[in-house]
Tab-separated table of N, CA and C in Angstrom:
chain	number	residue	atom	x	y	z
A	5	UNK	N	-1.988	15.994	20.147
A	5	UNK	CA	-1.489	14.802	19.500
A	5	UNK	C	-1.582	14.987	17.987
A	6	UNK	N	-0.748	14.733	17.058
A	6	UNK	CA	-0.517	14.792	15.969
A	6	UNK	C	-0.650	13.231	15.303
A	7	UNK	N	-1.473	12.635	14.291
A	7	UNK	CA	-1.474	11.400	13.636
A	7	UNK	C	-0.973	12.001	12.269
A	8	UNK	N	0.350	11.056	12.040
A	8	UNK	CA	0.985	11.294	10.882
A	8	UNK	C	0.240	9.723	10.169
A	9	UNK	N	-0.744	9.907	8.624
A	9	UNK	CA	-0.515	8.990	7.870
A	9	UNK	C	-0.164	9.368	6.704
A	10	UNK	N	0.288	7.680	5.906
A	10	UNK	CA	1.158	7.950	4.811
A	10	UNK	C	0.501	6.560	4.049
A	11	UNK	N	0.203	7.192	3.023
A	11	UNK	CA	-0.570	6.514	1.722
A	11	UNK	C	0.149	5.970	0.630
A	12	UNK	N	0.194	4.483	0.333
A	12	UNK	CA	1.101	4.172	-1.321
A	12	UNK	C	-0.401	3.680	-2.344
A	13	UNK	N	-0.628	4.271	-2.980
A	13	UNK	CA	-1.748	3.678	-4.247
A	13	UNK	C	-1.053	3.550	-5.431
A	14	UNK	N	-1.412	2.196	-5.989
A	14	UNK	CA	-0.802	1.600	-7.317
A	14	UNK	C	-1.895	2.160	-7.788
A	15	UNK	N	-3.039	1.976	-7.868
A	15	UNK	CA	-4.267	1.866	-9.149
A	15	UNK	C	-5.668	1.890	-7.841
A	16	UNK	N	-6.762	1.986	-8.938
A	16	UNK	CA	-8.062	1.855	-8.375
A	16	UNK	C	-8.618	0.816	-9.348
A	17	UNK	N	-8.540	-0.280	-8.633
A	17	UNK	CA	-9.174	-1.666	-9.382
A	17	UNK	C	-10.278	-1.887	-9.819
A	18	UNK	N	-11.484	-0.727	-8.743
A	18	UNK	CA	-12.553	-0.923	-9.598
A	18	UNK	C	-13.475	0.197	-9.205
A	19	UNK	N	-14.251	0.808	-10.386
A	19	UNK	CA	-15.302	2.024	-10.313
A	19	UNK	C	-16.596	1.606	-10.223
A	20	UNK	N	-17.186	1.669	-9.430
A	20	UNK	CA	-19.139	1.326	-9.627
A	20	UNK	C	-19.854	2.232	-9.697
A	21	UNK	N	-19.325	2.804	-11.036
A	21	UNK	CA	-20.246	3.702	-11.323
A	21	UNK	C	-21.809	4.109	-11.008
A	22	UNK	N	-22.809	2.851	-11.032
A	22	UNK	CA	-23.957	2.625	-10.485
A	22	UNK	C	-24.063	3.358	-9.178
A	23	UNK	N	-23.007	2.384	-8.252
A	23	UNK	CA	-22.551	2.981	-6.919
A	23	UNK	C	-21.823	4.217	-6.711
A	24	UNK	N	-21.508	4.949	-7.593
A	24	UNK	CA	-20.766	5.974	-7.225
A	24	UNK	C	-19.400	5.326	-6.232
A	25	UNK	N	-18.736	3.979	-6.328
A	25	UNK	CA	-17.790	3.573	-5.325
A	25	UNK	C	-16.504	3.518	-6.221
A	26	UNK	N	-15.763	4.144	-5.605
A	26	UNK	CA	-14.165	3.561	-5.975
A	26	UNK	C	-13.469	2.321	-5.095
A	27	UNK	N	-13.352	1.098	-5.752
A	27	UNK	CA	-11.961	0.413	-4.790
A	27	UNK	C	-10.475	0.356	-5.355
A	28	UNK	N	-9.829	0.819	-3.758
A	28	UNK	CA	-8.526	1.221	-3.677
A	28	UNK	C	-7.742	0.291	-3.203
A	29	UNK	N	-7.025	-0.704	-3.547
A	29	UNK	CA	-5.809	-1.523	-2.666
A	29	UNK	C	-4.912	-0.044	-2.303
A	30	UNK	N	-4.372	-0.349	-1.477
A	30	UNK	CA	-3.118	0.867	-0.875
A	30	UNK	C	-2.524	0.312	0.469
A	31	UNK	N	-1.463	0.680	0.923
A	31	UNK	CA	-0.520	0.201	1.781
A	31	UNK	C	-0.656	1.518	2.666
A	32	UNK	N	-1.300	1.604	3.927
A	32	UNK	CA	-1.709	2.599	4.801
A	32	UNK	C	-0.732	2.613	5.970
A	33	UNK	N	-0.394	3.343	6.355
A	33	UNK	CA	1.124	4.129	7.286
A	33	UNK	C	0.111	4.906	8.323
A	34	UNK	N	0.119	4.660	9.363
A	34	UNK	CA	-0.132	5.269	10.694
A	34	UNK	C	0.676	5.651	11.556
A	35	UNK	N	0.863	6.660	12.147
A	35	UNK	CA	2.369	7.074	13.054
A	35	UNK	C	1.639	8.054	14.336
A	36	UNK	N	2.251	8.018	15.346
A	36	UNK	CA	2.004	8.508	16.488
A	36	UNK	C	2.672	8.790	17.792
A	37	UNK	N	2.762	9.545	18.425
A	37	UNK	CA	3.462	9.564	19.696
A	37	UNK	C	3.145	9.238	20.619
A	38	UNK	N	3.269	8.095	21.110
A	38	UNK	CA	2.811	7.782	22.758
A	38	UNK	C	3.892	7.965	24.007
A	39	UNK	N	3.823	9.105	24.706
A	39	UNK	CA	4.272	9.302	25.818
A	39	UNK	C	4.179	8.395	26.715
A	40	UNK	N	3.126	7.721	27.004
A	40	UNK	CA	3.186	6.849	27.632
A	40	UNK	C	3.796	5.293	28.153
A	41	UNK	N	4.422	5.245	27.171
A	41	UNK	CA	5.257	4.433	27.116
A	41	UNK	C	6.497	4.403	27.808
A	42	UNK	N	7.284	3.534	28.265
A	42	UNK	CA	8.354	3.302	29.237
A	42	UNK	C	9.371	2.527	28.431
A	43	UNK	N	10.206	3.399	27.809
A	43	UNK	CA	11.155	2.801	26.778
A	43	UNK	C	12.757	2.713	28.273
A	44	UNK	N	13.153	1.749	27.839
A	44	UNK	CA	14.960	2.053	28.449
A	44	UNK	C	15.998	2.250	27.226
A	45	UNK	N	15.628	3.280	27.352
A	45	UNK	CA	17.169	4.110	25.993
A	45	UNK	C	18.547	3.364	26.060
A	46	UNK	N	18.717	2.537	26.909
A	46	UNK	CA	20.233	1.839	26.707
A	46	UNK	C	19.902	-0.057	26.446
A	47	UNK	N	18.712	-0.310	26.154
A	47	UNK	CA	18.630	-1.762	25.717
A	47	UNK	C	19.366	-1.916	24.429
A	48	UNK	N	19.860	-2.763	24.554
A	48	UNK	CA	20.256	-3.390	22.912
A	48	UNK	C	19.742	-3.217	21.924
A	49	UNK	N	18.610	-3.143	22.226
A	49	UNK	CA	17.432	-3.385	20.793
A	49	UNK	C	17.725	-1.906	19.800
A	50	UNK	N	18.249	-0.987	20.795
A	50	UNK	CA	17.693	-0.067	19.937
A	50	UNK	C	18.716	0.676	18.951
A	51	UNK	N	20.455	-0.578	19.342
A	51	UNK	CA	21.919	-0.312	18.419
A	51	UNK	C	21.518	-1.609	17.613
A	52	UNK	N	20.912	-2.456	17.477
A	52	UNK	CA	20.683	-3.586	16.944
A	52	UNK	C	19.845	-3.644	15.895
A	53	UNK	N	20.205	-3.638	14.431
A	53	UNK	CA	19.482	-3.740	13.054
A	53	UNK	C	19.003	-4.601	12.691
A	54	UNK	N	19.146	-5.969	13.379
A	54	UNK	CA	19.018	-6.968	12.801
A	54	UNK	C	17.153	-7.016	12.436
A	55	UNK	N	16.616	-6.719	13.082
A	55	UNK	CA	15.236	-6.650	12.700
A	55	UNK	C	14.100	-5.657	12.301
A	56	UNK	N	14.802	-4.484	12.565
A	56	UNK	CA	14.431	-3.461	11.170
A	56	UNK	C	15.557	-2.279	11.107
A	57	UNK	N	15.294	-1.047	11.264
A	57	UNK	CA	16.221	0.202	11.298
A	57	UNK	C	16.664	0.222	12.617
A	58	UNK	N	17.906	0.890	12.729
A	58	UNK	CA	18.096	1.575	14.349
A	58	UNK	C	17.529	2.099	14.807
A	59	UNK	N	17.463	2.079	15.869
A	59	UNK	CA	16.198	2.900	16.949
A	59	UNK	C	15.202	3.009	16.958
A	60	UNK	N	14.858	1.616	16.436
A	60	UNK	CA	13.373	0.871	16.149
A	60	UNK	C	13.345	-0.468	16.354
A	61	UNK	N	12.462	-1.005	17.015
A	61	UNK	CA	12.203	-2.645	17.640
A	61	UNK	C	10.777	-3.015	16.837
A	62	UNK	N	11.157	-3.583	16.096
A	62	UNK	CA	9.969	-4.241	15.306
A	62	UNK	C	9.091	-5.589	16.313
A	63	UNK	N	7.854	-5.164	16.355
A	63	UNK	CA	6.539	-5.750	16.618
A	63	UNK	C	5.965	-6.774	15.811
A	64	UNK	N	5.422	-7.874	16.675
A	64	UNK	CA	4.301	-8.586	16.016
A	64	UNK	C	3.024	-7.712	15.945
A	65	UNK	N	2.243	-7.183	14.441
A	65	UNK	CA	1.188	-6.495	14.540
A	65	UNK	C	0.311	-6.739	15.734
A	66	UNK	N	-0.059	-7.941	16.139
A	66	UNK	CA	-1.375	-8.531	17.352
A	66	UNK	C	-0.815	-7.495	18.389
A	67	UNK	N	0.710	-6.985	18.794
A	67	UNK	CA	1.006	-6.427	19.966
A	67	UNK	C	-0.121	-4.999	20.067
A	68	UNK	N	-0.914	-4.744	18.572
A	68	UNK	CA	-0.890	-2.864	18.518
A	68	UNK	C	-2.153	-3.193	19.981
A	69	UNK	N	-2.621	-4.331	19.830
A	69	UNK	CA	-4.316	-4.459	20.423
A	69	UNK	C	-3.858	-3.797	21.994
A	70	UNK	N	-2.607	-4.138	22.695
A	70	UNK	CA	-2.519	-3.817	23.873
A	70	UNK	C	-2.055	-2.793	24.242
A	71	UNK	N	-1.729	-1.506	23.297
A	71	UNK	CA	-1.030	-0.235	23.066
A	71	UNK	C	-2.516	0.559	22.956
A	72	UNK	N	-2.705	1.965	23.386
A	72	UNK	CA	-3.647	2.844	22.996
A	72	UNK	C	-3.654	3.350	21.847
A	73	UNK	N	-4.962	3.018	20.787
A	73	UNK	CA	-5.095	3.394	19.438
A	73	UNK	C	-6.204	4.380	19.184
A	74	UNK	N	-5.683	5.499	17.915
A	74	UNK	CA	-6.038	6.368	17.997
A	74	UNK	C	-7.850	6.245	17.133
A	75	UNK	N	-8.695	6.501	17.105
A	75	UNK	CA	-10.310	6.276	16.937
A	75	UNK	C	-10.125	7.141	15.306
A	76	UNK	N	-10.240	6.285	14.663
A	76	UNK	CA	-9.741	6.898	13.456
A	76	UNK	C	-11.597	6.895	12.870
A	77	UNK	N	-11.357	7.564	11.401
A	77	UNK	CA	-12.349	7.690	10.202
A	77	UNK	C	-12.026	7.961	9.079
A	78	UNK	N	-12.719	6.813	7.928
A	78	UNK	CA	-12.348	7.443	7.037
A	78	UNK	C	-13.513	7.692	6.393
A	79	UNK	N	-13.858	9.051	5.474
A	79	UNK	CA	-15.089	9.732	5.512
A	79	UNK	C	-15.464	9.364	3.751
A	80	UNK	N	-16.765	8.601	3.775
A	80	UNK	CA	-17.639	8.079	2.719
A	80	UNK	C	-16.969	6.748	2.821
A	81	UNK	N	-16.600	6.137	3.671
A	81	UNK	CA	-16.176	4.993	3.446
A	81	UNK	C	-17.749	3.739	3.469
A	82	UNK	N	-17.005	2.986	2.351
A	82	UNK	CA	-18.290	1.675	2.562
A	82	UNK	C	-17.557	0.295	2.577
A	83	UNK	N	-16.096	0.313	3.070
A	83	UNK	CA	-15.461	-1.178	2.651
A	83	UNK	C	-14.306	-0.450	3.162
A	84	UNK	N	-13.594	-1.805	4.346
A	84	UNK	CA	-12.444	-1.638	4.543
A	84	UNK	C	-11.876	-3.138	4.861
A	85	UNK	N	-11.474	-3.983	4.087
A	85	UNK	CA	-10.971	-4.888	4.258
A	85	UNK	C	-9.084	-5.026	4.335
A	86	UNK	N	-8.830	-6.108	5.350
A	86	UNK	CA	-7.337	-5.939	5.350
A	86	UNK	C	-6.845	-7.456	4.846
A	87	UNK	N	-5.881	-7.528	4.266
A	87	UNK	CA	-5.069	-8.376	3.593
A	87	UNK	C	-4.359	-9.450	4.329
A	88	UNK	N	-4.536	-11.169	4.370
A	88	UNK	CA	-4.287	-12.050	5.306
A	88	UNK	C	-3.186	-12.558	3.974
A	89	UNK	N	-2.218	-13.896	4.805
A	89	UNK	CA	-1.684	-14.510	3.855
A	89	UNK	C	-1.785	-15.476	5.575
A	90	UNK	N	-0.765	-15.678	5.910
A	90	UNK	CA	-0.557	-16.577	7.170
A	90	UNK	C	-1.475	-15.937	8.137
A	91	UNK	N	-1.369	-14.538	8.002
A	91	UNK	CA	-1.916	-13.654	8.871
A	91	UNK	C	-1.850	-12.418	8.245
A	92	UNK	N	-2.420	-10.920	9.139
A	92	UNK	CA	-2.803	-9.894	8.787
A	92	UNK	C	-1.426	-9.546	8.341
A	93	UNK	N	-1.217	-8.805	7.290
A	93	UNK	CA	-0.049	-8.415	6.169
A	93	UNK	C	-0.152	-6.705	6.919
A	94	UNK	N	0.265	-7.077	7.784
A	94	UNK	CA	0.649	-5.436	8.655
A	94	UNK	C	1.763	-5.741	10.105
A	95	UNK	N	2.568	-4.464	10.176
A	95	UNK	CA	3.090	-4.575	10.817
A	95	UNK	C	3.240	-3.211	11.811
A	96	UNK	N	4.699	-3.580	12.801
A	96	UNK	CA	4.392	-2.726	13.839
A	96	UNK	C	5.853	-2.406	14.397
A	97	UNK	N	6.514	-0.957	14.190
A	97	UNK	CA	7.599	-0.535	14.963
A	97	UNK	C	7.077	0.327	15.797
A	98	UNK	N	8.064	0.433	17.054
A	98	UNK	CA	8.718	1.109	17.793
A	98	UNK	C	9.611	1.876	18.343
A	99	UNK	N	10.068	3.108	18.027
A	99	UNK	CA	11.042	4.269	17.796
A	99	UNK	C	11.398	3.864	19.460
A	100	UNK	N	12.814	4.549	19.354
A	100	UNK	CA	13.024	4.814	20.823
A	100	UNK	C	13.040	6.257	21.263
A	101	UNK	N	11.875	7.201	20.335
A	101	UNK	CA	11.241	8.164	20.611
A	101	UNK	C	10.051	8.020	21.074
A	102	UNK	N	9.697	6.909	21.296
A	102	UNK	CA	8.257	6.307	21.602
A	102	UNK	C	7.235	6.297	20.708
A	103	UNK	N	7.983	6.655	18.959
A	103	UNK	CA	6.516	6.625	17.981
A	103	UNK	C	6.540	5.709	17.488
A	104	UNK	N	4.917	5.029	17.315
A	104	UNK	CA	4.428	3.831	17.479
A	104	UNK	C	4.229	4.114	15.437
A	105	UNK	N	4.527	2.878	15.052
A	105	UNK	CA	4.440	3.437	14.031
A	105	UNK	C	3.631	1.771	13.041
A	106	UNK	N	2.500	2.070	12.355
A	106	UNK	CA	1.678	0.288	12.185
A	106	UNK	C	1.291	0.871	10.685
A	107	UNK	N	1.795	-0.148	9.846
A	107	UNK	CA	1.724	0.019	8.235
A	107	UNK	C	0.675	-1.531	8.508
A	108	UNK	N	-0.149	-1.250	6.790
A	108	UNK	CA	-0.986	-2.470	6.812
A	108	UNK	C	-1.519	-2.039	5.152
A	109	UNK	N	-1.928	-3.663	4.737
A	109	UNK	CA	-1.710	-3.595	3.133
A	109	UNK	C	-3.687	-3.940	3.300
A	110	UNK	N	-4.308	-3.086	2.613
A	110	UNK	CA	-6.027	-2.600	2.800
A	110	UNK	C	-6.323	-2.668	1.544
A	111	UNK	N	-7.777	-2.788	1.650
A	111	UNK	CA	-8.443	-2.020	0.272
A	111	UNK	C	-9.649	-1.854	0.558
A	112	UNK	N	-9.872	-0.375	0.166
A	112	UNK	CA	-10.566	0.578	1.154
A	112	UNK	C	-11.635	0.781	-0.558
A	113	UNK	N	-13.520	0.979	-0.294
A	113	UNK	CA	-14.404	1.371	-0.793
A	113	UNK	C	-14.465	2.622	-0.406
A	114	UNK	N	-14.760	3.425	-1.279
A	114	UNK	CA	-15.245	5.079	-0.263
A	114	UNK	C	-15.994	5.188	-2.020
A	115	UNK	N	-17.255	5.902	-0.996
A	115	UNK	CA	-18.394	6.867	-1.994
A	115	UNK	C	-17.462	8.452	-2.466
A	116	UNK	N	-17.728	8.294	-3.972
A	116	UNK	CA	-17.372	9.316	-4.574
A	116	UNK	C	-18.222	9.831	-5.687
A	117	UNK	N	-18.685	11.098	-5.520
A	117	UNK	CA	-19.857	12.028	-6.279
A	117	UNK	C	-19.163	11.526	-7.762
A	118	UNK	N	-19.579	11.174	-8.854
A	118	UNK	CA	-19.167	11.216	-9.855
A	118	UNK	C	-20.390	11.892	-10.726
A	119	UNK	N	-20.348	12.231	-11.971
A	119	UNK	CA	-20.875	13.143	-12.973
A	119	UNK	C	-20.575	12.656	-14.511
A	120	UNK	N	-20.890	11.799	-15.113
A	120	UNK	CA	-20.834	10.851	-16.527
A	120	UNK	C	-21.051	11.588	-17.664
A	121	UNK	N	-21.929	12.576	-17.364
A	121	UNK	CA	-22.690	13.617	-18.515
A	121	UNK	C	-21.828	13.681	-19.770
A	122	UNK	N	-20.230	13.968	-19.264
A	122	UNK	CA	-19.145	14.730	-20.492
A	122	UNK	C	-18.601	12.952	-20.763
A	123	UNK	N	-19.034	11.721	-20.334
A	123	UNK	CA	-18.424	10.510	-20.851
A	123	UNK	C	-17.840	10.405	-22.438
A	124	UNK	N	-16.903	10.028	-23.034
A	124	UNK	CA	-15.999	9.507	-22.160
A	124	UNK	C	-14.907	10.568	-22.151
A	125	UNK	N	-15.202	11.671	-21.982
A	125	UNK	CA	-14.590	12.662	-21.282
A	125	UNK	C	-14.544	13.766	-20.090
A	126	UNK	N	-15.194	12.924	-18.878
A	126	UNK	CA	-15.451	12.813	-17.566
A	126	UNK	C	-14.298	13.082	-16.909
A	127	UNK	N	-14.056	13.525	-15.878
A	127	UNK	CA	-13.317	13.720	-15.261
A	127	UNK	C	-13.993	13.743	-13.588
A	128	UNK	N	-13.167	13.218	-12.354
A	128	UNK	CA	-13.726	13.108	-11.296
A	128	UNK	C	-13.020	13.455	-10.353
A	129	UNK	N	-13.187	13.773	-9.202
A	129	UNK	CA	-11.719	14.017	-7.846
A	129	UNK	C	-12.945	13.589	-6.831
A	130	UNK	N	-11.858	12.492	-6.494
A	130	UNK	CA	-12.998	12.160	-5.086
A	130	UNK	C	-11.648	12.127	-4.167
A	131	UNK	N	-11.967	12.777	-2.917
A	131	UNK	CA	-11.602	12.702	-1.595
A	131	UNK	C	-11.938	11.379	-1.207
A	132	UNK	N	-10.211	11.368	-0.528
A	132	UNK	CA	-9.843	10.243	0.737
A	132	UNK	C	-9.756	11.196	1.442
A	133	UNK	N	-10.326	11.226	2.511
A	133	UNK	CA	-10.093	11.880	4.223
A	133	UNK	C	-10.371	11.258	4.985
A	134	UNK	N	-9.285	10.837	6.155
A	134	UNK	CA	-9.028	9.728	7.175
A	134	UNK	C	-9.033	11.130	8.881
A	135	UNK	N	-8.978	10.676	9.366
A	135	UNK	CA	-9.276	11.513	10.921
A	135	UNK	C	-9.687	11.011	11.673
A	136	UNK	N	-9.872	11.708	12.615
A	136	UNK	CA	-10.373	11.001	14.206
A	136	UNK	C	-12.120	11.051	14.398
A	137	UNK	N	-12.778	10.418	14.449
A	137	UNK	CA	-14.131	10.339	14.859
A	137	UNK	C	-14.825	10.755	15.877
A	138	UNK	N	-13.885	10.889	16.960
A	138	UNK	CA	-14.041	11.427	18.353
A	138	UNK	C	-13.365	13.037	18.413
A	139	UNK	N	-11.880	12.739	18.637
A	139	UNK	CA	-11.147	13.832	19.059
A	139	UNK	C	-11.477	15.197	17.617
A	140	UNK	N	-11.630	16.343	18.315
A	140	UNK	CA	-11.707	16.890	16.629
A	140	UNK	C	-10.785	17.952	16.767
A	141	UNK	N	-10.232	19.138	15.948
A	141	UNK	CA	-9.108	19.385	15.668
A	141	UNK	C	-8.018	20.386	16.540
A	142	UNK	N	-9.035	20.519	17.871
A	142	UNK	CA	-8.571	21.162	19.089
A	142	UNK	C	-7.465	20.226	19.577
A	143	UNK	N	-7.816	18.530	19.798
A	143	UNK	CA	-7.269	17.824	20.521
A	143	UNK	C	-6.503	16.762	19.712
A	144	UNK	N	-6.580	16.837	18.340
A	144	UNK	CA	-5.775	15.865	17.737
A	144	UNK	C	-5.885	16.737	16.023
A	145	UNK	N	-4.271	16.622	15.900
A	145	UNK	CA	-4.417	17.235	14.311
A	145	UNK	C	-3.686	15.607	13.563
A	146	UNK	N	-4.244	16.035	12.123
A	146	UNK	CA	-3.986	14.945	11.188
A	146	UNK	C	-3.073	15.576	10.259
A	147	UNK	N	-2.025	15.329	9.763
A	147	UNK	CA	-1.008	15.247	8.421
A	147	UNK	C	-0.999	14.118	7.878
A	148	UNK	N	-0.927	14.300	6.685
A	148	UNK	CA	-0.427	12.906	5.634
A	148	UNK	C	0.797	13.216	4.174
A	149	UNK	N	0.904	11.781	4.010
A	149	UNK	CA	2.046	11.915	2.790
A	149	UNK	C	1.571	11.265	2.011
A	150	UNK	N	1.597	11.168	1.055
A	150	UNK	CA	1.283	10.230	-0.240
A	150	UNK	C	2.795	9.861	-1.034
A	151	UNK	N	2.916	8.577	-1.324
A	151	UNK	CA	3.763	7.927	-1.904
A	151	UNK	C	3.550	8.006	-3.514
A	152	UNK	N	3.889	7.856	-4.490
A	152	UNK	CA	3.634	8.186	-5.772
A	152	UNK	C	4.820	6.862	-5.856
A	153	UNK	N	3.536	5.968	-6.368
A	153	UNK	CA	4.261	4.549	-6.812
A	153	UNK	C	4.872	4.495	-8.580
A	154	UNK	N	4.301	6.042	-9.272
A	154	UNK	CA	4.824	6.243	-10.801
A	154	UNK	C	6.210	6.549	-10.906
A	155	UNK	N	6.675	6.789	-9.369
A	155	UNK	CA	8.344	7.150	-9.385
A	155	UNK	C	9.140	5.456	-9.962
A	156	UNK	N	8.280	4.639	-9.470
A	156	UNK	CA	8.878	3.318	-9.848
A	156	UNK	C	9.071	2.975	-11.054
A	157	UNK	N	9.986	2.399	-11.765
A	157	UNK	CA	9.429	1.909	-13.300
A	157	UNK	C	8.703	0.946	-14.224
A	158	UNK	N	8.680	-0.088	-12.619
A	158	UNK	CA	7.442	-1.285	-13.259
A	158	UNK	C	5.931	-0.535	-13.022
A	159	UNK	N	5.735	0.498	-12.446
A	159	UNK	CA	5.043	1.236	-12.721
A	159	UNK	C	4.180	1.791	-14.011
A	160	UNK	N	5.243	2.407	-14.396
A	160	UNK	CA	5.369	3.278	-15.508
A	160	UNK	C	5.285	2.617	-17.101
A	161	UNK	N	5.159	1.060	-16.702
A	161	UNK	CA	5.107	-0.212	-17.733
A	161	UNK	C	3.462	-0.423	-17.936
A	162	UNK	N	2.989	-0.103	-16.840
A	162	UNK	CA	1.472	-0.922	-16.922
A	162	UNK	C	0.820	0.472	-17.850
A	163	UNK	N	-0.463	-0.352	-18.415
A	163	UNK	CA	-1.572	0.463	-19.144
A	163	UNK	C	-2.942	1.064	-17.761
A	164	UNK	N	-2.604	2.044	-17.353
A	164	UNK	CA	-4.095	2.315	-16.483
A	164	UNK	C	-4.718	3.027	-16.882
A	165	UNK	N	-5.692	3.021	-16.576
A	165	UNK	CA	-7.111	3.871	-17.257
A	165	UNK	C	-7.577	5.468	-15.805
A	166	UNK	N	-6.631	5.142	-14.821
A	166	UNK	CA	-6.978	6.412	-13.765
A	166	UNK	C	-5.748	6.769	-13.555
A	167	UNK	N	-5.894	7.827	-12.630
A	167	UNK	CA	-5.247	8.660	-12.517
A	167	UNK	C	-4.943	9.109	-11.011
A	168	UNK	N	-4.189	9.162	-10.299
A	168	UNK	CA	-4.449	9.333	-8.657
A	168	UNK	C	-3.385	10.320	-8.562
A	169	UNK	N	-3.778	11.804	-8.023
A	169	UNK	CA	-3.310	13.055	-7.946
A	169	UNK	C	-3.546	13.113	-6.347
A	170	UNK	N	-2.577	13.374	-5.739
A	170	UNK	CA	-2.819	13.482	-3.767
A	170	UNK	C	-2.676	15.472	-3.967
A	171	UNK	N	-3.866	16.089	-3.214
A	171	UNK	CA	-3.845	16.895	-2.701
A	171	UNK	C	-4.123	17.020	-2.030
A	172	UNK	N	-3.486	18.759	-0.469
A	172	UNK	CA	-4.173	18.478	0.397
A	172	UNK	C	-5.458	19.377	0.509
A	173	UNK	N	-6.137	18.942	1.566
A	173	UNK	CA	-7.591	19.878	1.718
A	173	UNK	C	-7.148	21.040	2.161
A	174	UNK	N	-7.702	22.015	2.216
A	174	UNK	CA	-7.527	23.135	3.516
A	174	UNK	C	-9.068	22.633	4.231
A	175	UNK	N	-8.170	23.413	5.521
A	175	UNK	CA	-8.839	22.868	7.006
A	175	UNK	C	-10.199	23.480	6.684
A	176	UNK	N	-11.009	23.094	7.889
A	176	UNK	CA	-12.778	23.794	7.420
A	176	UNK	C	-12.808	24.138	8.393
């Protein structure tokens, strides 16, 4: 099984230095293949745009609870809160390839080693790494994408003080 996620970060709102914590708002993308599923390739739903792309049937998020979800982690994490307005600000398609696919708007704490010594000409790279907690890399591999919200131009307007560079790890 392959978990495709996909990351959008505007900014890191806040450093605790004390804490060694970064917080991240970001818009988190989860994707997956479930075989298991019993799609009928000739329903309507799946020539029908009206409620998201073709060959996708958009979900009420509450549906993911009754679908098999994958035992995720994200590593140094200390805070994962998700974003309400009426309700949870996440949602949920359905490919008529059977990939289950659940975006959700977060803001995630994770411990990051920082080093002040060279202030205020410091520099830091702290790892986000998300994965499975259970399955390990025999039985489930992880890919991700990162979105680069500086392509935008209301972006490119604001004054920030960080910097968010996506690389990937090599495997261990």
């Amino acid at each position: 099984m392959n978990l495709v996620f996909g990351f959008t970060i505007r900014e890191v709102s806040e450093v605790k230095d004390s804490d060694q914590v970064l917080t991240i708002p970001m818009y988190l993308s989860i994707h997956w293949i479930e075989n298991r599923l019993v799609i009928d390739p000739n329903h309507r739903s799946w020539s029908d745009n009206s409620t998201g792309p073709t060959n996708e049937t958009t979900e009420e998020a509450e549906t993911l609870k009754n679908l098999w979800r994958p035992n995720l982690e994200i590593y140094g994490l200390e805070a994962f809160n998700n974003h309400k307005i009426l309700g949870e600000m996440a949602g949920l398609r359905i490919t008529k390839g059977k990939v289950v696919k659940y975006d959700i708007k977060v803001t995630v704490e994770i411990s990051c080693q920082m080093d002040f010594t060279q202030y205020p000409f410091d520099e830091h790279v702290c790892a986000f790494q998300m994965g499975s907690y259970f399955y390990d890399k025999n039985s489930m591999t992880c890919s991700s994408t990162y979105f680069d919200p500086a392509d935008e131009t209301d972006f490119l307007e604001r004054n920030l003080q960080y910097t968010i560079t996506f690389r990937k790890l090599s495997a261990r």
